[in-house]
Every structure is written in C-alpha cells, then in structure tokens.
Coordinates of C-alpha atoms and ligand atoms in Angstrom, one line a residue:
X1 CA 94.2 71.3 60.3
X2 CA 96.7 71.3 63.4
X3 CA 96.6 74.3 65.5
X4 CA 100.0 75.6 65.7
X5 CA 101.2 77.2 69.1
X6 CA 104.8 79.3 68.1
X7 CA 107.6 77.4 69.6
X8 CA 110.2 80.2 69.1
X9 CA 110.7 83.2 71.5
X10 CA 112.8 86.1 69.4
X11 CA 113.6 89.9 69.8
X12 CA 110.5 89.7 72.8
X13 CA 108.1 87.8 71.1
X14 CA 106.6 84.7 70.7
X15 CA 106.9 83.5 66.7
X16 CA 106.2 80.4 64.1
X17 CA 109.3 78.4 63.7
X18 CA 109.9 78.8 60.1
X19 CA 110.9 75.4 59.0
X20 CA 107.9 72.8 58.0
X21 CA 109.0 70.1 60.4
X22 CA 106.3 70.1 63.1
X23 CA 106.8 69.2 66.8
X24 CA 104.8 67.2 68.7
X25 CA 105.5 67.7 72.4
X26 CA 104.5 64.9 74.5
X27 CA 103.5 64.0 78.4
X28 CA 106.0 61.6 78.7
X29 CA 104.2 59.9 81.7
X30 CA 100.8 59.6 79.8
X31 CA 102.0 59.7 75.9
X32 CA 99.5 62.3 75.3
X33 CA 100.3 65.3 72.8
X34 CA 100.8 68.6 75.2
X35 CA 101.2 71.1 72.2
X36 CA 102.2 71.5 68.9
X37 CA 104.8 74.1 66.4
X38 CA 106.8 74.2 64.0
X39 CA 110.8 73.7 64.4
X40 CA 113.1 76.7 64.3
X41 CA 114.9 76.5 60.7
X42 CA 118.4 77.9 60.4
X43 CA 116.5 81.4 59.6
X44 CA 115.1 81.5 62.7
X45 CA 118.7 80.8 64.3
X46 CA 119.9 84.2 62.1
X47 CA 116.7 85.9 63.7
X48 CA 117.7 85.1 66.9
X49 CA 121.3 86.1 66.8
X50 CA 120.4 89.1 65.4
X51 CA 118.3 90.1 67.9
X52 CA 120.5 89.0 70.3
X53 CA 123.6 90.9 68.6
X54 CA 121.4 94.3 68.1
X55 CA 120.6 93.8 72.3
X56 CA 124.2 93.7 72.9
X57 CA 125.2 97.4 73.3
X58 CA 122.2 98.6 75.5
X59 CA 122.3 95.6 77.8
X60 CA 126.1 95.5 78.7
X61 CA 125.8 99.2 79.3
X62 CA 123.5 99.0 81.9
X63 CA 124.6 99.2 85.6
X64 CA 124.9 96.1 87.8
X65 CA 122.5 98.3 89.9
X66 CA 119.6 98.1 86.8
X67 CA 120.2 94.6 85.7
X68 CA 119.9 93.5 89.6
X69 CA 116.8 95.5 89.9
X70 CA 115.1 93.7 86.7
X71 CA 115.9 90.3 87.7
X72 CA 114.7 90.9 91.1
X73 CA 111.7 92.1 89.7
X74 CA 112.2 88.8 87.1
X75 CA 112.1 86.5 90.2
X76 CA 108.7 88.3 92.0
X77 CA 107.3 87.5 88.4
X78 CA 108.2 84.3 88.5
X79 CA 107.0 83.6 92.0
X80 CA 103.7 84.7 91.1
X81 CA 103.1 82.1 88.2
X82 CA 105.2 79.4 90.1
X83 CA 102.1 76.8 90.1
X84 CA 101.5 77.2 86.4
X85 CA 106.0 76.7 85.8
X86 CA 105.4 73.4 88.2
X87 CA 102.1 72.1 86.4
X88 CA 103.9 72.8 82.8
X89 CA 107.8 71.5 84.3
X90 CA 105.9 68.1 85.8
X91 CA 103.9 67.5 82.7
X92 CA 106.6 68.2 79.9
X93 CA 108.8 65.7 81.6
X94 CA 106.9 63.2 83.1
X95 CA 108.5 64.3 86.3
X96 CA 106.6 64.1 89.8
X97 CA 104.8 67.3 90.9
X98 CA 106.2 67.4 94.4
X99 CA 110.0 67.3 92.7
X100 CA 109.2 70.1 90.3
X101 CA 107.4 71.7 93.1
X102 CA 109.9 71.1 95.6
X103 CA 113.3 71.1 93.3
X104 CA 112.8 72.8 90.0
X105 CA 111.1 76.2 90.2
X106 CA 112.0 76.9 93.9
X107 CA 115.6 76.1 92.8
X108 CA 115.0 78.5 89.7
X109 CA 113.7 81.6 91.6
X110 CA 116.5 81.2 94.0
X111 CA 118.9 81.1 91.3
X112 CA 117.4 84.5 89.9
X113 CA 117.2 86.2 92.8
X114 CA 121.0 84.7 93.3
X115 CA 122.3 86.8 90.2
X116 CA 120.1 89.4 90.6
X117 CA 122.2 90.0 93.9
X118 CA 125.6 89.0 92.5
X119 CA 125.4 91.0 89.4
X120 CA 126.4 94.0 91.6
X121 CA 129.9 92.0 92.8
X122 CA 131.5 91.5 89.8
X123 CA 134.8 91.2 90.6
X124 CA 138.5 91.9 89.7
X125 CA 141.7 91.7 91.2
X126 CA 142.6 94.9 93.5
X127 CA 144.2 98.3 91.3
X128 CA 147.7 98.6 91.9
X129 CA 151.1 100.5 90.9
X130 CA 152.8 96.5 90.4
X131 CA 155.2 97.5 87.9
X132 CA 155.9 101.6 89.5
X133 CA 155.0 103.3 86.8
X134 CA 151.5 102.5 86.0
X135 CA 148.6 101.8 87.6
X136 CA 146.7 98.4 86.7
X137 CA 143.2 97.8 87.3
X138 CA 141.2 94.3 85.9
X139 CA 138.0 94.9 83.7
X140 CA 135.5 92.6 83.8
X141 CA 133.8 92.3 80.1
X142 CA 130.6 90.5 79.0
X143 CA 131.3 88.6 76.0
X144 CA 128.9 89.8 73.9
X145 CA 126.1 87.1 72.4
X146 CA 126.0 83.5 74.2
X147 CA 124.7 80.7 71.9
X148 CA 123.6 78.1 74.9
X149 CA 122.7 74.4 74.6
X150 CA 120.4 72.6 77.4
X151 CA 118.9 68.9 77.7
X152 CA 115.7 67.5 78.9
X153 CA 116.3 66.3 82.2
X154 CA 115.4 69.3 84.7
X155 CA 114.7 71.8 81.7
X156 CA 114.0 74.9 83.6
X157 CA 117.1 74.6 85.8
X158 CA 119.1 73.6 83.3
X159 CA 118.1 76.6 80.9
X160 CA 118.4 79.2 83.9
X161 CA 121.6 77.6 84.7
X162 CA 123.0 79.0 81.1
X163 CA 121.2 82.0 80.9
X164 CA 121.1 84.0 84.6
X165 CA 125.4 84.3 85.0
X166 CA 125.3 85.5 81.2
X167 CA 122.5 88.3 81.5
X168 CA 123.3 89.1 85.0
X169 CA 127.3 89.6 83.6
X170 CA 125.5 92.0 80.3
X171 CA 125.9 89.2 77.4
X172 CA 122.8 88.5 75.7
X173 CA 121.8 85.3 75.0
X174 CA 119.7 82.4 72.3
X175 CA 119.2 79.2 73.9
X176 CA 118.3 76.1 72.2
X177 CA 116.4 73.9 75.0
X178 CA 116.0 70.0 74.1
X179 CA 112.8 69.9 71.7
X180 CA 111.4 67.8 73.7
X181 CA 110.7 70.3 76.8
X182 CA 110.8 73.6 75.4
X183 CA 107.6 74.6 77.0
X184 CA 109.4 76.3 80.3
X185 CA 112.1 78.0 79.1
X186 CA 109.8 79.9 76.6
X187 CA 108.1 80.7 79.7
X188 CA 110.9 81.6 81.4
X189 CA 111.8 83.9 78.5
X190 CA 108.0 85.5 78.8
X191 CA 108.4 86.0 82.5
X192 CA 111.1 87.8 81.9
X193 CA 110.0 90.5 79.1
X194 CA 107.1 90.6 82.0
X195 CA 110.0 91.5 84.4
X196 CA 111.7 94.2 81.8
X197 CA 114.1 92.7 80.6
X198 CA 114.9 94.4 77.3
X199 CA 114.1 92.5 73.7
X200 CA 116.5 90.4 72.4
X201 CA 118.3 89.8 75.5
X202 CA 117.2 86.6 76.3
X203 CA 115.7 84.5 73.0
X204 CA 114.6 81.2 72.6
X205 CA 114.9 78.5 69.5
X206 CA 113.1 75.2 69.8
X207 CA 114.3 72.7 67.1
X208 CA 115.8 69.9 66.7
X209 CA 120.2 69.5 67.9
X210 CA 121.4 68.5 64.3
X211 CA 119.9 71.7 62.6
X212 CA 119.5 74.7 64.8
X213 CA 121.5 73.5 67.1
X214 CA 124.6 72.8 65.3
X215 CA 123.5 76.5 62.9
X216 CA 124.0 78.4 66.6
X217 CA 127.0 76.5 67.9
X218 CA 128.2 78.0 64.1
X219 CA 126.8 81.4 63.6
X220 CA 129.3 83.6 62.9
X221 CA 128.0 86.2 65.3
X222 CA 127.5 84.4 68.4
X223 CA 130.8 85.0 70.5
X224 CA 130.8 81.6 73.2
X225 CA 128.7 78.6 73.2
X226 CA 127.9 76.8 76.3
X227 CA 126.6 73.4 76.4
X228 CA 124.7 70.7 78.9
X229 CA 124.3 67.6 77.5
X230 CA 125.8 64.1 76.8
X231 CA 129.4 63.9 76.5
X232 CA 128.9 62.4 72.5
X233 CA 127.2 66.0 71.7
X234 CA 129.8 67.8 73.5
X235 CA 132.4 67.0 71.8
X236 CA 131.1 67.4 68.5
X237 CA 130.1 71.0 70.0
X238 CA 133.5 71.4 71.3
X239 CA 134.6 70.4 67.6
X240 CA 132.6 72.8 65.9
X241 CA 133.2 75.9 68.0
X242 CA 136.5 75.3 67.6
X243 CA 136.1 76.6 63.9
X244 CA 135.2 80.3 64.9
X245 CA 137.5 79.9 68.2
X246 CA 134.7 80.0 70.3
X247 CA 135.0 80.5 74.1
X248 CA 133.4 76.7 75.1
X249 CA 132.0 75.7 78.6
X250 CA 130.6 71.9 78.7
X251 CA 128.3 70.5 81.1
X252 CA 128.4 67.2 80.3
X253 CA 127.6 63.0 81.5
X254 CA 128.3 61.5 84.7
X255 CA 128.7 58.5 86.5
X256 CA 129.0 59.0 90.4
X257 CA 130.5 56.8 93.1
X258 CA 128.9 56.4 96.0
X259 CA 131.3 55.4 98.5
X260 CA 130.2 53.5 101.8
X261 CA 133.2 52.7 104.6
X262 CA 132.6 50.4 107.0
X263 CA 132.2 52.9 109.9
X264 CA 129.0 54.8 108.1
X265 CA 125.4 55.0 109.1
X266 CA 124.0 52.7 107.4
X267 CA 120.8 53.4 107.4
X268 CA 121.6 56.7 106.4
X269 CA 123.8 55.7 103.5
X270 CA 121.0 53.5 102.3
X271 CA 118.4 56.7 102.3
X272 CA 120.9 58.5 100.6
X273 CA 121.8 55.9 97.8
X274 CA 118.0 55.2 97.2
X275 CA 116.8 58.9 97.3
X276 CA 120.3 59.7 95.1
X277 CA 119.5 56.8 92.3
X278 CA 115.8 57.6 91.8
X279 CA 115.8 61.3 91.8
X280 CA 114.2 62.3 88.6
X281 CA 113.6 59.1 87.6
X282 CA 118.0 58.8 87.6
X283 CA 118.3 61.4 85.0
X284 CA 120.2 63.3 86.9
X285 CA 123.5 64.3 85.8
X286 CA 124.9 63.6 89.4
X287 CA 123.0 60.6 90.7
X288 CA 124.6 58.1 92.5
X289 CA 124.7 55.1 89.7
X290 CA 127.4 53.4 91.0
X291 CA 127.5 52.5 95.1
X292 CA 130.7 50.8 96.5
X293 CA 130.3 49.0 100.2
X294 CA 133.0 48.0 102.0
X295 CA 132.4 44.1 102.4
X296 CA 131.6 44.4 106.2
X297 CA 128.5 46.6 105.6
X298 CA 128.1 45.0 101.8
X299 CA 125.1 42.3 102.6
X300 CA 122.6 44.3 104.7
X301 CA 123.0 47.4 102.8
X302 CA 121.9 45.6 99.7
X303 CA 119.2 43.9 101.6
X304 CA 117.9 47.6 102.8
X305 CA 118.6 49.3 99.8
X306 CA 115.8 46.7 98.2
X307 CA 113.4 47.4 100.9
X308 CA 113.5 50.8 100.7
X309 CA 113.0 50.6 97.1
X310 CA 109.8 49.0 97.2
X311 CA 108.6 51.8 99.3
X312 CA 108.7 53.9 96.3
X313 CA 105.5 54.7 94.7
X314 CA 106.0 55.2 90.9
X315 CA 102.7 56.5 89.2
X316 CA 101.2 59.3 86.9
X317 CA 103.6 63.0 87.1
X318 CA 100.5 64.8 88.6
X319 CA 99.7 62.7 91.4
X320 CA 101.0 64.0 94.6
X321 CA 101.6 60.8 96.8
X322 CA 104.0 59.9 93.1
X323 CA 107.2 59.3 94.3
X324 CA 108.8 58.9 91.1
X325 CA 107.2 59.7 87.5
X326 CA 108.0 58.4 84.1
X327 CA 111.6 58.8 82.4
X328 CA 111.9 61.2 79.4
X329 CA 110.9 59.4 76.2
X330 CA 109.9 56.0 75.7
X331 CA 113.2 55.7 73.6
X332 CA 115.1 56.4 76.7
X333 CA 113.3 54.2 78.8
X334 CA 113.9 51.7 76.3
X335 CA 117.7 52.0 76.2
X336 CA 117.6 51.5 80.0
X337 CA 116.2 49.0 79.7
X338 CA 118.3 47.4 76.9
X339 CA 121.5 48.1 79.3
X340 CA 120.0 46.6 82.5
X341 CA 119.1 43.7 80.0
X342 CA 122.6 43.4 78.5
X343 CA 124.0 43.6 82.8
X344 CA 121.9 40.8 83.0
X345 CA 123.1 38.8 80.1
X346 CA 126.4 39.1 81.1
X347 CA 125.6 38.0 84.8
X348 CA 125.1 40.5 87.2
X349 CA 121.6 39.9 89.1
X350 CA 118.6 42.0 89.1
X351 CA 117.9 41.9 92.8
X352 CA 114.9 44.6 92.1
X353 CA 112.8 46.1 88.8
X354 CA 114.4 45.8 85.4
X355 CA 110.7 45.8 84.4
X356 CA 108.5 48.2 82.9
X357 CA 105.9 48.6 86.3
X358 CA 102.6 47.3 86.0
X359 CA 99.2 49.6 86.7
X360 CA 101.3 52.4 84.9
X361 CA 99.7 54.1 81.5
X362 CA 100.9 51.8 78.9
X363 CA 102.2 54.6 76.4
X364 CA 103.6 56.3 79.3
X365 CA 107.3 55.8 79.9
X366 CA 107.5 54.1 83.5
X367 CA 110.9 51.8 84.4
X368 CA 110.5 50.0 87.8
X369 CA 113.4 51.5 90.5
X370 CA 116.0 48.6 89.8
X371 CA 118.9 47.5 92.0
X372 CA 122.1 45.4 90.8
X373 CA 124.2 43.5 91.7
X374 CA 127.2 41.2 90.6
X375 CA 128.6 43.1 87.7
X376 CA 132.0 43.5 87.1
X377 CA 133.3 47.3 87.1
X378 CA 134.4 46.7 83.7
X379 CA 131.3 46.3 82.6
X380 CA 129.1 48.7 80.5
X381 CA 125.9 49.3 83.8
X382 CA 129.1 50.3 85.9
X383 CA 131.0 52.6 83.4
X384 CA 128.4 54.3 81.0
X385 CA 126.0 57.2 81.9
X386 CA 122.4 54.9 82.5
X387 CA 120.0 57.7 82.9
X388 CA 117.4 55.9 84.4
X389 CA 116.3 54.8 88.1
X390 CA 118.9 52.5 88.3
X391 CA 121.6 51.5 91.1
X392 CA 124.6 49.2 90.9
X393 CA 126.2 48.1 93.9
X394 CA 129.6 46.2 94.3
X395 CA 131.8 45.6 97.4
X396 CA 135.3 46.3 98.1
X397 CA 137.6 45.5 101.0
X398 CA 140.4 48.6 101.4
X399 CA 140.3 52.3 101.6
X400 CA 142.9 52.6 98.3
X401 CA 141.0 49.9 96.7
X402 CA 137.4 52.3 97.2
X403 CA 139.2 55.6 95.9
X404 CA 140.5 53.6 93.0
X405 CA 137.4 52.3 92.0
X406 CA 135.6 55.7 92.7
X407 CA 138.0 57.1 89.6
X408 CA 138.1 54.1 87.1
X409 CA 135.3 55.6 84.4
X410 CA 135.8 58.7 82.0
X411 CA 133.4 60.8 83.8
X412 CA 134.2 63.1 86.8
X413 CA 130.9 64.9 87.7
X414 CA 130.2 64.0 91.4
X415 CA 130.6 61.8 94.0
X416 CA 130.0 61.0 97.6
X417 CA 131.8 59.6 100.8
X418 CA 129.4 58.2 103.5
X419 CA 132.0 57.6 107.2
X420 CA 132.0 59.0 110.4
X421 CA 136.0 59.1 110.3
X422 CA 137.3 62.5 109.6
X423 CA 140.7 61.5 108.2
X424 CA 138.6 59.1 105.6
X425 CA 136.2 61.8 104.6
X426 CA 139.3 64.2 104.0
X427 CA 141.0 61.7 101.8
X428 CA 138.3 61.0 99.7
X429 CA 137.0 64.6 99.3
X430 CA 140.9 64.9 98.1
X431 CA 141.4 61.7 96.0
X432 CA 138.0 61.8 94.7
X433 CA 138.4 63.1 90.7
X434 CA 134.9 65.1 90.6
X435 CA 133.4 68.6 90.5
X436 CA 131.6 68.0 93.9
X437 CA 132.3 65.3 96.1
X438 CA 129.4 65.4 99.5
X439 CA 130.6 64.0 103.1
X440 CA 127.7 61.6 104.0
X441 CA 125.0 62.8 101.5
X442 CA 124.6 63.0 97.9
X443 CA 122.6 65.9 95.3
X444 CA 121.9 68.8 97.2
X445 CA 123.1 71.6 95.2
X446 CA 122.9 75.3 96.1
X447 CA 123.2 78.4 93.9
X448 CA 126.2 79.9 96.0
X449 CA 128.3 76.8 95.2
X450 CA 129.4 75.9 91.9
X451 CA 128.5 72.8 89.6
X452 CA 131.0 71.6 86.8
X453 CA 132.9 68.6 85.8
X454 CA 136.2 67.3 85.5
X455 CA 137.6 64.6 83.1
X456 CA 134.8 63.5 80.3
X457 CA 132.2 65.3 82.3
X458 CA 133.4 68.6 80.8
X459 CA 134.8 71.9 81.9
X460 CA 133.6 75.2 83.5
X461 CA 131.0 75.8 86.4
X462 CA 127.6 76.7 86.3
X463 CA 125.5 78.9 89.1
X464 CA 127.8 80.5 92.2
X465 CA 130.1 83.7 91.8
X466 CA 132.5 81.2 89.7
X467 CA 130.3 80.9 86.6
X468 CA 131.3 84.6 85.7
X469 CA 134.4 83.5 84.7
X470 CA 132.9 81.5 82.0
X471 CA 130.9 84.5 80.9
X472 CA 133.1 87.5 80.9
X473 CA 136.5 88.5 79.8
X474 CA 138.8 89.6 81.7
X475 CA 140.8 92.8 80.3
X476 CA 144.1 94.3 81.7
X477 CA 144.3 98.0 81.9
X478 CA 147.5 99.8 82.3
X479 CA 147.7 103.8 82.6
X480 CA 151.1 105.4 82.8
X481 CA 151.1 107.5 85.9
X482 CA 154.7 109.3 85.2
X483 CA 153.1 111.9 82.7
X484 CA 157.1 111.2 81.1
X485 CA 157.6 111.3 77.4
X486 CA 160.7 109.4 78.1
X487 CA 160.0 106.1 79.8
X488 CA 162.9 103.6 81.1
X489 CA 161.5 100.9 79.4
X490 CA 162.3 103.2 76.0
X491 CA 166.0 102.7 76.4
X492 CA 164.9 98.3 74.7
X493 CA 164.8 100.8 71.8
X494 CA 166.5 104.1 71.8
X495 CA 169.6 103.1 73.4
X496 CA 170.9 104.7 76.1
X497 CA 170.6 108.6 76.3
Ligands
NDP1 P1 122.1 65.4 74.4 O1 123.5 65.5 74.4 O2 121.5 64.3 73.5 O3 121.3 66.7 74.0 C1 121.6 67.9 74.7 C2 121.2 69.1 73.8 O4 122.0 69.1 72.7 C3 119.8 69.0 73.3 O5 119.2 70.3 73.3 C4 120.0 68.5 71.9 O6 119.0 68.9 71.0 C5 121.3 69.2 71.5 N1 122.0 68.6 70.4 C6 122.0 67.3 70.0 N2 122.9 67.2 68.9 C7 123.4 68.4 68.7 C8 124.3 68.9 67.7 N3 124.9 68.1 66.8 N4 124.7 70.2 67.8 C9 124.1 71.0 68.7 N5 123.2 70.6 69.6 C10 122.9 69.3 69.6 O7 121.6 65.1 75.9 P2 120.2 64.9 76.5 O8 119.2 66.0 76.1 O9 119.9 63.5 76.1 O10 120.5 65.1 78.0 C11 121.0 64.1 78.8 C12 122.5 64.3 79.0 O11 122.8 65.6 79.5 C13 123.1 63.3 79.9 O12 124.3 62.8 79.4 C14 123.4 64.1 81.2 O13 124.4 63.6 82.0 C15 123.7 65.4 80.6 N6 123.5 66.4 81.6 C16 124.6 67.0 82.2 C17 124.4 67.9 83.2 C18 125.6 68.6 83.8 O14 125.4 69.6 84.5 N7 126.8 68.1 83.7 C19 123.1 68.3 83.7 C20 122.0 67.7 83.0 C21 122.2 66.8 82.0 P3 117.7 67.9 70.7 O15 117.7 66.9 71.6 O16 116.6 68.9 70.8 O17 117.9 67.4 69.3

C-alpha cells in the first residue's frame, strides 16, 4: 500500500486531502516519483476557508509593528532551512540548483523580509479639512480572506508573490499552488507557523485547477481571488469571480520583445537575449521569446546568439556546472516541441535545437536551447506564449517599424530596449505596451519594484509598496468638526431658515 504524505496545509497543520484522487509528484528532470497524497476535495476547500475566515479578526487587528516582527522572524526561519527550500525548489521542477539557489529562495527571503519592513508604511492620502467642515482621513483596510491561484514555473516565488502583500496588509489567505509543485509552498506555510504566524492565516490546498481550484475561486466566503497563470485560466477565473463580485488581480502569459537598434552592444544584447530565452528552461513569464534586430546588426547577432547557445550545458537539476534543467512536465515539453515543429512546417528555420538533447535521462523532460529564424510575425512561435527555451529572431529596418512590432501580440507583460541612444531608449520605454520595459538588459526583477501586466497579460501588480492596492480597501472617513446641529448642506432639504 502507498505511503501517503498529507498534501494539504489548514488551520496550522499538515492534513490528508480528503478526496480519493492520489497525486503523484514527479522530478521532472529524472521522471522519478518525489512524494505522494491525496488531492484536496471541495471539503478540504470549506476547511480551508474556514480557517482562514475564523483567522480573520485576530490577524487584521494586529499592529503593523507585530506582523513586521513575525515575518522578520518568518525570513530568519527561512534562512536557516534555505538549502533544504533549494534542494526541494530544484527537484520539484526540474529546475537547475544554481537558479533556485541563486534566484528562487534568495529572491523569496528578500521578498519576506521586504513586507516584513513595508507592513509598517501602509499608506493613505494626508488628513485634511478639503471640504471646511470636516476632517477626512483615508483608511487602509485588509480585505478579509484571499483565495490565491499560482503555477508551476518558479513555485515558491510565485506563491510568496500572492501571499506576503496579503498577510503583511492583515487578510488571511488559502492558496492553491499548481499540483504539480506543491512541495514548497507547504513548506513555506510550515516555516511560517515556525515563525508565529497565527493558524489559519496562511493555508495551503494542493489539488487539481478544475476542482479546488475553481471551488475557492467560488467559495462564498473568500472575499478576492488573485491569480498567476495562463491567460486561458484567467479568464475563466475572471468569469467566475465575477459571480460573487470578487475583487480580481491576474497575473497572467507573456510574450516579450526584445528590441535590438543598430547602435547596441552587441555582444551584450546577445548575452542578454540568450541568458533571457533560457532562464528556467523559458518558463518564464517574462523571457525574451521574441528578439527584433535592426537589419544592420541582424546577421552576426544570429550567428552569436547560436554560439553562445551551444555553450549552455543542459543536464540533471542537481548538477551544479547545469546550466539549464529539464522543463516542467513531459506534456509541456511536448507542446514545445509540437510548436517549434509546426514553425518549421510552415518555414521558418531551426538554426539550433528543436530536439529533445541526447545524454539526458530519457523520462526526464529535456528540450535542446533552440534558436529561429524566418517566421513570419503572424505566425503562431512569434505570437503565442512558448514556454520553453526557445528564441525567435526577426529583423526590421526603422525605429516605428521596431515599436510596432514590439506591440503586435495580445500580451503586454515585458519588454526590453538594447541602444546606447538616450532619445531611442526614452521612446521605447514610452511606446513600449508592457508592465516593465528594461534599457539594455532583460529579467532582473526586485521586490521594491512592481511586476504586472497590461493588455492580455492581466491586471494588478505583485511585490513593491504597489501590491497593497490590490490587497486592501481603501475607506473614506469624514468627521464633522463644526459640533453644529444645523449644517449648510441641510438647507438641499429644509429650505432656507
Ligand atoms: P495554468 O493557467 O494552466 O495554471 C495556473 C494555476 O491555475 C494552476 O494552479 C492550475 O491548477 C490552476 N487552474 C487551472 N484551471 C483552473 C480553473 N478552472 N480554476 C481555477 N484554477 C485553475 O498555468 P501554468 O501552471 O501552466 O503556468 C504557466 C502560465 O503561467 C504561463 O502562461 C505563464 O505565463 C503564466 N505565468 C505568469 C506570471 C506572471 O507574473 N504574469 C508568472 C508565472 C507564470 P493545476 O495546474 O494544479 O490544475
């Protein structure tokens, strides 16, 4: 008989999923079973929110001054059981240790130790006497319980992403990681009980989208749902919030330009472009997918872009000298594949990979780093999210001609602009429909800065000062400071006296 390990983190403690559809989690990069559970049921969704809901009143009445000092103490935890969050982050997603080691958790702890900090500067607008009589002052509200949605591709991040702006702003929370990397953000959630942070603030529910998923984007009692995932899923999240008139922030696809002038460093733009397509393995929401050259520079950045490519050493997640580790699933190497395949068909040229590597574990789910070229920016490889290591690279001769290309998909994510001509960089970083547009470089991301879409790529902002708009209300409160019975404003309804 299976050994079960409990998949579900409620009211402070680790439980069974009560549905009986077990879940296999696997090492993408070896196919080897880590763990397995059993998935949350729409019970364990009820459990959750409750727990959540009963949290509510003590949490959002503690100071800022007592939540900062908890998650302070949250990130000192963390720190201290950082190698096991990097062993556990590599293996669950096939990704490379020195990226989870050097991205993911260090990027986490700064992120809690962000909030911690912030937590004490929630803002409103100054008190004032703005209409004479009274004086206004802005309250900042939590929202009360946040129903939260995150994918697989940087699963620690991504979960900490959604729940460190709602705690840190008093709202408890039940998140529903992708079920195929739970196994961090249940950590995450024990590291923080470890921290004291009370039960029921912060509750995990791994199961599969369709079912608990869709039964917390639902609940009657949870008050906002935020989302990161694929724009498909978000709408239908959008769609069923809108029932209960849930408060909705989406985090979703992308599908960013990668804009060399003719006056950039080349060399540096081709760093950049390779480093930017590969990260992750290309699952990156923000990757550069889709690199436009001006014709002058076109040829030779091409040709460097493929030798630096072959440089990268793509191998087992828990090898150090890995430069880039399997994708997800073998279902989503697959579909890259399929779409490099169809690029092909339809003649653009595979200048490198668009094969599954060789002297890579056969069950494991390896794609070679691939470089295109030739496609037409109509076509599906230029428009559609890839997810995979995968760069497209097309030329174009004018300034208007790069912005417009930069703007023709749905999605509105990120971008860059690689020139050493200040009046170009402004204009793009203007022009340029995205969330984040970099001047000659491409992912870094920092917790003081904020990260959100435009266009198909969703709305709100996750991590910086600005996420706590998303996660609080904002109340008007008026006091008359007249002390008169009879107030001018009366006279709309007595009449004149
Ligand atoms: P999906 O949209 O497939 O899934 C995201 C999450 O939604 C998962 O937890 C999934 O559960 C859940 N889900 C699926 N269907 C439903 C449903 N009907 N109701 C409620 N929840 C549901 O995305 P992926 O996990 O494949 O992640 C990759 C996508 O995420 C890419 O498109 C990427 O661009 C985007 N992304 C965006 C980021 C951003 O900041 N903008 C950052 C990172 C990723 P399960 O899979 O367990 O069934």
């Amino acid at each position: 008989m299976t050994t079960h390990e409990k998949l579900q983190f409620i009211a402070g403690e680790r439980r069974h999923g009560s549905s009986d559809t077990e879940l296999t989690i696997i090492d993408p990069s070896t196919g080897e079973p880590i763990t397995t559970g059993l998935a949350a049921a729409t019970g364990d969704v009820d459990a959750a929110v409750a727990a959540a809901r009963a949290a509510f009143p003590g949490w959002s009445r503690t100071t800022p001054a007592e939540r900062s000092d908890i998650m302070l103490r949250w990130a000192e935890v963390l720190r201290s059981r950082s190698t096991e969050l990097t062993a556990l982050e590599s293996r669950n997603g096939g990704k490379a240790i020195k990226l989870a080691d050097g991205f993911d958790i260090p990027g986490v702890i700064d992120n809690v130790t962000f909030f911690a900090t912030t937590a004490r500067n929630l803002e409103g607008k100054a008190s004032g006497e703005y209409s004479g009589d009274h004086t206004s002052s802005i309250r900042r509200e939590p929202i009360g319980v946040v129903g939260s949605i995150s994918p697989w591709n940087y699963p620690l991040q991504m979960a900490a992403w959604k729940i460190l702006p709602a705690v840190a702003a008093g709202n408890t929370i039940v998140l529903k990681p992708s079920e195929l990397t739970p196994l961090t953000s249940l950590l995450f959630a024990e590291t923080a009980k470890e921290a004291g942070v009370p039960d029921g603030v912060v509750n995990i529910l791994t199961g599969a989208g369709r079912i608990a998923g869709q039964a917390l984007i639902e609940h009657p009692d949870v008050d906002m749902v935020s989302f990161t995932g694929s724009t498909p899923v978000g709408k239908q999240v959008a769609a069923a919030a809108a029932g209960s008139v849930k408060r909705v922030h989406l985090e979703l696809g992308g599908k960013a330009p990668f804009v060399v002038f003719d006056d950039a460093d080349i060399e540096a733009a081709a760093r950049g472009a390779v480093a930017g397509s590969l990260i992750n393995a290309g699952q990156d929401c923000t990757a550069a997918t889709r690199a436009y050259v001006q014709r002058p520079l076109y040829e030779n950045f091409v040709r460097r872009v493929a030798e630096l490519m072959d440089e990268v050493k793509v191998g087992p997640a828990d090898d150090t000298d890995t430069d880039m580790g399997s994708l997800i699933s073998l279902k989503q190497r697959d579909q890259v594949a399929a779409m490099v395949d169809r690029a092909r068909d339809s003649g653009a040229k595979v200048v490198r990979g668009g094969r599954i590597p060789k002297h890579t574990p056969t069950a494991g789910a390896y794609y070679e780093p691939t470089l295109i070229v030739d496609a037409t920016q109509d076509s599906e490889i230029v428009q559609q999210e890839i997810f995979g290591p995968v760069l497209v690279v097309l030329p174009f001769d004018t300034d208007d001609e790069a912005i417009t290309l930069a703007n023709d998909t749905p999605y509105g994510l990120a971008a860059s602009a690689w020139t050493q001509n200040v009046y170009r960089a402004q204009r793009a970083t203007r022009e340029i429909q995205a969330g984040c547009v970099w001047v000659n470089d491409h992912i870094p991301i920092i917790s003081e800065m904020p990260h959100g879409g435009y266009k198909a790529s969703g709305f709100g902002k996750d991590m910086s000062t600005y996420s706590f708009d998303e996660y609080t209300n904002v109340k008007h409160v008026m006091s008359d400071i007249t002390g008169e019975a009879h107030k001018g404003w009366h006279d709309l309804i007595f009449g004149r006296h």
